[in-house]
Amino acid sequence: MSIKIDDSVVVENSANNVIYGDVIKIINNRVTIQYYAPYYMPQHCGGKVVVDIEDVRKLLAV
C-alpha cells in the first residue's frame, strides 16, 4: 500500500488520539497531514501533524 499526496488517511498517535486528515507532504518516510476538528470537538480548529509513514493507514472508500 502506498501513501500519496491528497490521500485521506487515519493516524493513531502516541496519545491514542485518532487523527483523520489528508496527506499534504511526504519527505523521507515522514508524512505531513492536514487534519480538521472532529465534529464532537468543534472548539479545536485542526492543524498539521508530521508522523512516520508506518503509522499512517489509508482510508478505504466503502
PDB file of N, CA and C in Angstrom:
ATOM      1  N   MET A   1       0.853  -1.193   0.000  1.00  0.00           N
ATOM      2  CA  MET A   1       0.000   0.000   0.000  1.00  0.00           C
ATOM      3  C   MET A   1       0.883   1.235   0.000  1.00  0.00           C
ATOM      4  N   SER A   2       0.665   2.096  -0.951  1.00  0.00           N
ATOM      5  CA  SER A   2       1.463   3.312  -0.996  1.00  0.00           C
ATOM      6  C   SER A   2       0.611   4.514  -0.619  1.00  0.00           C
ATOM      7  N   ILE A   3       1.233   5.414   0.113  1.00  0.00           N
ATOM      8  CA  ILE A   3       0.580   6.650   0.522  1.00  0.00           C
ATOM      9  C   ILE A   3       1.015   7.733  -0.464  1.00  0.00           C
ATOM     10  N   LYS A   4       0.047   8.506  -0.950  1.00  0.00           N
ATOM     11  CA  LYS A   4       0.344   9.564  -1.912  1.00  0.00           C
ATOM     12  C   LYS A   4      -0.240  10.885  -1.417  1.00  0.00           C
ATOM     13  N   ILE A   5       0.220  11.965  -2.018  1.00  0.00           N
ATOM     14  CA  ILE A   5      -0.333  13.284  -1.733  1.00  0.00           C
ATOM     15  C   ILE A   5      -1.839  13.261  -2.008  1.00  0.00           C
ATOM     16  N   ASP A   6      -2.606  13.910  -1.155  1.00  0.00           N
ATOM     17  CA  ASP A   6      -4.068  14.038  -1.254  1.00  0.00           C
ATOM     18  C   ASP A   6      -4.823  12.779  -0.830  1.00  0.00           C
ATOM     19  N   ASP A   7      -4.120  11.735  -0.384  1.00  0.00           N
ATOM     20  CA  ASP A   7      -4.842  10.579   0.159  1.00  0.00           C
ATOM     21  C   ASP A   7      -5.511  10.968   1.469  1.00  0.00           C
ATOM     22  N   SER A   8      -6.664  10.418   1.708  1.00  0.00           N
ATOM     23  CA  SER A   8      -7.307  10.543   3.013  1.00  0.00           C
ATOM     24  C   SER A   8      -6.797   9.407   3.884  1.00  0.00           C
ATOM     25  N   VAL A   9      -6.320   9.767   5.070  1.00  0.00           N
ATOM     26  CA  VAL A   9      -5.654   8.783   5.915  1.00  0.00           C
ATOM     27  C   VAL A   9      -6.131   8.904   7.360  1.00  0.00           C
ATOM     28  N   VAL A  10      -5.779   7.891   8.150  1.00  0.00           N
ATOM     29  CA  VAL A  10      -6.036   7.916   9.580  1.00  0.00           C
ATOM     30  C   VAL A  10      -4.726   7.584  10.286  1.00  0.00           C
ATOM     31  N   VAL A  11      -4.473   8.273  11.396  1.00  0.00           N
ATOM     32  CA  VAL A  11      -3.268   8.067  12.190  1.00  0.00           C
ATOM     33  C   VAL A  11      -3.684   7.896  13.639  1.00  0.00           C
ATOM     34  N   GLU A  12      -3.120   6.895  14.301  1.00  0.00           N
ATOM     35  CA  GLU A  12      -3.302   6.795  15.747  1.00  0.00           C
ATOM     36  C   GLU A  12      -1.981   7.177  16.372  1.00  0.00           C
ATOM     37  N   ASN A  13      -1.955   8.310  17.075  1.00  0.00           N
ATOM     38  CA  ASN A  13      -0.680   8.804  17.589  1.00  0.00           C
ATOM     39  C   ASN A  13      -0.389   8.258  18.989  1.00  0.00           C
ATOM     40  N   SER A  14       0.721   8.667  19.548  1.00  0.00           N
ATOM     41  CA  SER A  14       1.190   8.097  20.812  1.00  0.00           C
ATOM     42  C   SER A  14       0.258   8.398  21.981  1.00  0.00           C
ATOM     43  N   ALA A  15      -0.552   9.429  21.864  1.00  0.00           N
ATOM     44  CA  ALA A  15      -1.514   9.748  22.928  1.00  0.00           C
ATOM     45  C   ALA A  15      -2.833   9.018  22.709  1.00  0.00           C
ATOM     46  N   ASN A  16      -2.832   8.070  21.760  1.00  0.00           N
ATOM     47  CA  ASN A  16      -4.022   7.301  21.406  1.00  0.00           C
ATOM     48  C   ASN A  16      -5.148   8.175  20.878  1.00  0.00           C
ATOM     49  N   ASN A  17      -4.777   9.317  20.321  1.00  0.00           N
ATOM     50  CA  ASN A  17      -5.752  10.133  19.607  1.00  0.00           C
ATOM     51  C   ASN A  17      -5.782   9.661  18.170  1.00  0.00           C
ATOM     52  N   VAL A  18      -6.971   9.502  17.642  1.00  0.00           N
ATOM     53  CA  VAL A  18      -7.100   9.106  16.243  1.00  0.00           C
ATOM     54  C   VAL A  18      -7.293  10.369  15.416  1.00  0.00           C
ATOM     55  N   ILE A  19      -6.446  10.543  14.422  1.00  0.00           N
ATOM     56  CA  ILE A  19      -6.481  11.739  13.582  1.00  0.00           C
ATOM     57  C   ILE A  19      -6.834  11.326  12.162  1.00  0.00           C
ATOM     58  N   TYR A  20      -7.865  11.965  11.618  1.00  0.00           N
ATOM     59  CA  TYR A  20      -8.215  11.773  10.208  1.00  0.00           C
ATOM     60  C   TYR A  20      -7.786  13.021   9.462  1.00  0.00           C
ATOM     61  N   GLY A  21      -7.201  12.855   8.289  1.00  0.00           N
ATOM     62  CA  GLY A  21      -6.799  14.029   7.533  1.00  0.00           C
ATOM     63  C   GLY A  21      -6.351  13.664   6.134  1.00  0.00           C
ATOM     64  N   ASP A  22      -5.780  14.649   5.477  1.00  0.00           N
ATOM     65  CA  ASP A  22      -5.313  14.492   4.101  1.00  0.00           C
ATOM     66  C   ASP A  22      -3.805  14.686   4.053  1.00  0.00           C
ATOM     67  N   VAL A  23      -3.128  13.846   3.289  1.00  0.00           N
ATOM     68  CA  VAL A  23      -1.679  13.942   3.143  1.00  0.00           C
ATOM     69  C   VAL A  23      -1.335  15.169   2.298  1.00  0.00           C
ATOM     70  N   ILE A  24      -0.451  16.035   2.814  1.00  0.00           N
ATOM     71  CA  ILE A  24      -0.053  17.207   2.037  1.00  0.00           C
ATOM     72  C   ILE A  24       1.429  17.192   1.673  1.00  0.00           C
ATOM     73  N   LYS A  25       2.235  16.337   2.348  1.00  0.00           N
ATOM     74  CA  LYS A  25       3.664  16.299   2.034  1.00  0.00           C
ATOM     75  C   LYS A  25       4.241  14.972   2.507  1.00  0.00           C
ATOM     76  N   ILE A  26       5.184  14.416   1.731  1.00  0.00           N
ATOM     77  CA  ILE A  26       5.893  13.206   2.134  1.00  0.00           C
ATOM     78  C   ILE A  26       7.384  13.430   1.867  1.00  0.00           C
ATOM     79  N   ILE A  27       8.182  13.386   2.933  1.00  0.00           N
ATOM     80  CA  ILE A  27       9.627  13.556   2.788  1.00  0.00           C
ATOM     81  C   ILE A  27      10.319  12.518   3.675  1.00  0.00           C
ATOM     82  N   ASN A  28      11.141  11.677   3.065  1.00  0.00           N
ATOM     83  CA  ASN A  28      11.946  10.695   3.806  1.00  0.00           C
ATOM     84  C   ASN A  28      11.134   9.879   4.810  1.00  0.00           C
ATOM     85  N   ASN A  29      10.055   9.287   4.344  1.00  0.00           N
ATOM     86  CA  ASN A  29       9.194   8.436   5.176  1.00  0.00           C
ATOM     87  C   ASN A  29       8.539   9.179   6.332  1.00  0.00           C
ATOM     88  N   ARG A  30       8.492  10.508   6.249  1.00  0.00           N
ATOM     89  CA  ARG A  30       7.742  11.314   7.212  1.00  0.00           C
ATOM     90  C   ARG A  30       6.589  11.946   6.440  1.00  0.00           C
ATOM     91  N   VAL A  31       5.407  11.837   6.986  1.00  0.00           N
ATOM     92  CA  VAL A  31       4.201  12.276   6.293  1.00  0.00           C
ATOM     93  C   VAL A  31       3.602  13.469   7.034  1.00  0.00           C
ATOM     94  N   THR A  32       3.335  14.554   6.315  1.00  0.00           N
ATOM     95  CA  THR A  32       2.639  15.706   6.889  1.00  0.00           C
ATOM     96  C   THR A  32       1.166  15.595   6.535  1.00  0.00           C
ATOM     97  N   ILE A  33       0.331  15.688   7.562  1.00  0.00           N
ATOM     98  CA  ILE A  33      -1.110  15.516   7.390  1.00  0.00           C
ATOM     99  C   ILE A  33      -1.832  16.770   7.854  1.00  0.00           C
ATOM    100  N   GLN A  34      -2.713  17.270   7.006  1.00  0.00           N
ATOM    101  CA  GLN A  34      -3.614  18.364   7.375  1.00  0.00           C
ATOM    102  C   GLN A  34      -4.861  17.721   7.952  1.00  0.00           C
ATOM    103  N   TYR A  35      -5.195  18.057   9.196  1.00  0.00           N
ATOM    104  CA  TYR A  35      -6.390  17.469   9.793  1.00  0.00           C
ATOM    105  C   TYR A  35      -7.342  18.561  10.255  1.00  0.00           C
ATOM    106  N   TYR A  36      -8.546  18.155  10.520  1.00  0.00           N
ATOM    107  CA  TYR A  36      -9.616  19.104  10.816  1.00  0.00           C
ATOM    108  C   TYR A  36     -10.242  18.770  12.156  1.00  0.00           C
ATOM    109  N   ALA A  37     -10.954  19.713  12.708  1.00  0.00           N
ATOM    110  CA  ALA A  37     -11.582  19.499  14.011  1.00  0.00           C
ATOM    111  C   ALA A  37     -12.610  18.382  13.910  1.00  0.00           C
ATOM    112  N   PRO A  38     -12.601  17.456  14.880  1.00  0.00           N
ATOM    113  CA  PRO A  38     -13.653  16.437  14.891  1.00  0.00           C
ATOM    114  C   PRO A  38     -14.999  17.083  15.197  1.00  0.00           C
ATOM    115  N   TYR A  39     -16.046  16.520  14.651  1.00  0.00           N
ATOM    116  CA  TYR A  39     -17.375  17.121  14.799  1.00  0.00           C
ATOM    117  C   TYR A  39     -17.814  17.205  16.261  1.00  0.00           C
ATOM    118  N   TYR A  40     -17.273  16.335  17.112  1.00  0.00           N
ATOM    119  CA  TYR A  40     -17.686  16.344  18.516  1.00  0.00           C
ATOM    120  C   TYR A  40     -16.827  17.281  19.372  1.00  0.00           C
ATOM    121  N   MET A  41     -15.807  17.922  18.765  1.00  0.00           N
ATOM    122  CA  MET A  41     -14.985  18.903  19.479  1.00  0.00           C
ATOM    123  C   MET A  41     -14.762  20.121  18.593  1.00  0.00           C
ATOM    124  N   PRO A  42     -15.807  20.846  18.272  1.00  0.00           N
ATOM    125  CA  PRO A  42     -15.670  21.957  17.319  1.00  0.00           C
ATOM    126  C   PRO A  42     -14.766  23.081  17.818  1.00  0.00           C
ATOM    127  N   GLN A  43     -14.446  23.114  19.121  1.00  0.00           N
ATOM    128  CA  GLN A  43     -13.552  24.164  19.620  1.00  0.00           C
ATOM    129  C   GLN A  43     -12.116  23.959  19.143  1.00  0.00           C
ATOM    130  N   HIS A  44     -11.804  22.756  18.681  1.00  0.00           N
ATOM    131  CA  HIS A  44     -10.482  22.501  18.115  1.00  0.00           C
ATOM    132  C   HIS A  44     -10.514  22.872  16.632  1.00  0.00           C
ATOM    133  N   CYS A  45      -9.483  23.555  16.173  1.00  0.00           N
ATOM    134  CA  CYS A  45      -9.519  24.049  14.790  1.00  0.00           C
ATOM    135  C   CYS A  45      -8.727  23.171  13.835  1.00  0.00           C
ATOM    136  N   GLY A  46      -8.179  22.062  14.329  1.00  0.00           N
ATOM    137  CA  GLY A  46      -7.385  21.228  13.442  1.00  0.00           C
ATOM    138  C   GLY A  46      -5.973  21.759  13.317  1.00  0.00           C
ATOM    139  N   GLY A  47      -5.249  21.271  12.336  1.00  0.00           N
ATOM    140  CA  GLY A  47      -3.881  21.723  12.154  1.00  0.00           C
ATOM    141  C   GLY A  47      -3.107  20.757  11.296  1.00  0.00           C
ATOM    142  N   LYS A  48      -1.795  20.728  11.530  1.00  0.00           N
ATOM    143  CA  LYS A  48      -0.931  19.833  10.771  1.00  0.00           C
ATOM    144  C   LYS A  48      -0.153  18.977  11.752  1.00  0.00           C
ATOM    145  N   VAL A  49       0.140  17.766  11.337  1.00  0.00           N
ATOM    146  CA  VAL A  49       0.948  16.864  12.145  1.00  0.00           C
ATOM    147  C   VAL A  49       1.889  16.106  11.213  1.00  0.00           C
ATOM    148  N   VAL A  50       3.099  15.833  11.705  1.00  0.00           N
ATOM    149  CA  VAL A  50       4.075  15.059  10.938  1.00  0.00           C
ATOM    150  C   VAL A  50       4.295  13.742  11.670  1.00  0.00           C
ATOM    151  N   VAL A  51       4.142  12.634  10.944  1.00  0.00           N
ATOM    152  CA  VAL A  51       4.239  11.312  11.556  1.00  0.00           C
ATOM    153  C   VAL A  51       5.072  10.384  10.664  1.00  0.00           C
ATOM    154  N   ASP A  52       5.499   9.270  11.240  1.00  0.00           N
ATOM    155  CA  ASP A  52       6.192   8.248  10.450  1.00  0.00           C
ATOM    156  C   ASP A  52       5.196   7.581   9.514  1.00  0.00           C
ATOM    157  N   ILE A  53       5.658   7.242   8.334  1.00  0.00           N
ATOM    158  CA  ILE A  53       4.768   6.652   7.326  1.00  0.00           C
ATOM    159  C   ILE A  53       4.203   5.318   7.815  1.00  0.00           C
ATOM    160  N   GLU A  54       4.910   4.623   8.714  1.00  0.00           N
ATOM    161  CA  GLU A  54       4.414   3.341   9.225  1.00  0.00           C
ATOM    162  C   GLU A  54       3.153   3.512  10.080  1.00  0.00           C
ATOM    163  N   ASP A  55       2.938   4.729  10.638  1.00  0.00           N
ATOM    164  CA  ASP A  55       1.780   4.975  11.496  1.00  0.00           C
ATOM    165  C   ASP A  55       0.549   5.421  10.721  1.00  0.00           C
ATOM    166  N   VAL A  56       0.689   5.545   9.406  1.00  0.00           N
ATOM    167  CA  VAL A  56      -0.397   6.081   8.576  1.00  0.00           C
ATOM    168  C   VAL A  56      -1.132   4.938   7.892  1.00  0.00           C
ATOM    169  N   ARG A  57      -2.446   4.979   7.944  1.00  0.00           N
ATOM    170  CA  ARG A  57      -3.271   3.993   7.245  1.00  0.00           C
ATOM    171  C   ARG A  57      -4.197   4.729   6.292  1.00  0.00           C
ATOM    172  N   LYS A  58      -4.293   4.220   5.083  1.00  0.00           N
ATOM    173  CA  LYS A  58      -5.163   4.844   4.091  1.00  0.00           C
ATOM    174  C   LYS A  58      -6.618   4.509   4.406  1.00  0.00           C
ATOM    175  N   LEU A  59      -7.487   5.501   4.283  1.00  0.00           N
ATOM    176  CA  LEU A  59      -8.918   5.251   4.428  1.00  0.00           C
ATOM    177  C   LEU A  59      -9.431   4.667   3.122  1.00  0.00           C
ATOM    178  N   LEU A  60     -10.144   3.586   3.222  1.00  0.00           N
ATOM    179  CA  LEU A  60     -10.674   2.941   2.024  1.00  0.00           C
ATOM    180  C   LEU A  60     -12.108   3.369   1.808  1.00  0.00           C
ATOM    181  N   ALA A  61     -12.441   3.662   0.578  1.00  0.00           N
ATOM    182  CA  ALA A  61     -13.821   4.019   0.256  1.00  0.00           C
ATOM    183  C   ALA A  61     -14.706   2.790   0.434  1.00  0.00           C
ATOM    184  N   VAL A  62     -15.888   3.020   0.977  1.00  0.00           N
ATOM    185  CA  VAL A  62     -16.812   1.899   1.224  1.00  0.00           C
ATOM    186  C   VAL A  62     -17.885   1.906   0.148  1.00  0.00           C
TER     187      VAL A  62
END
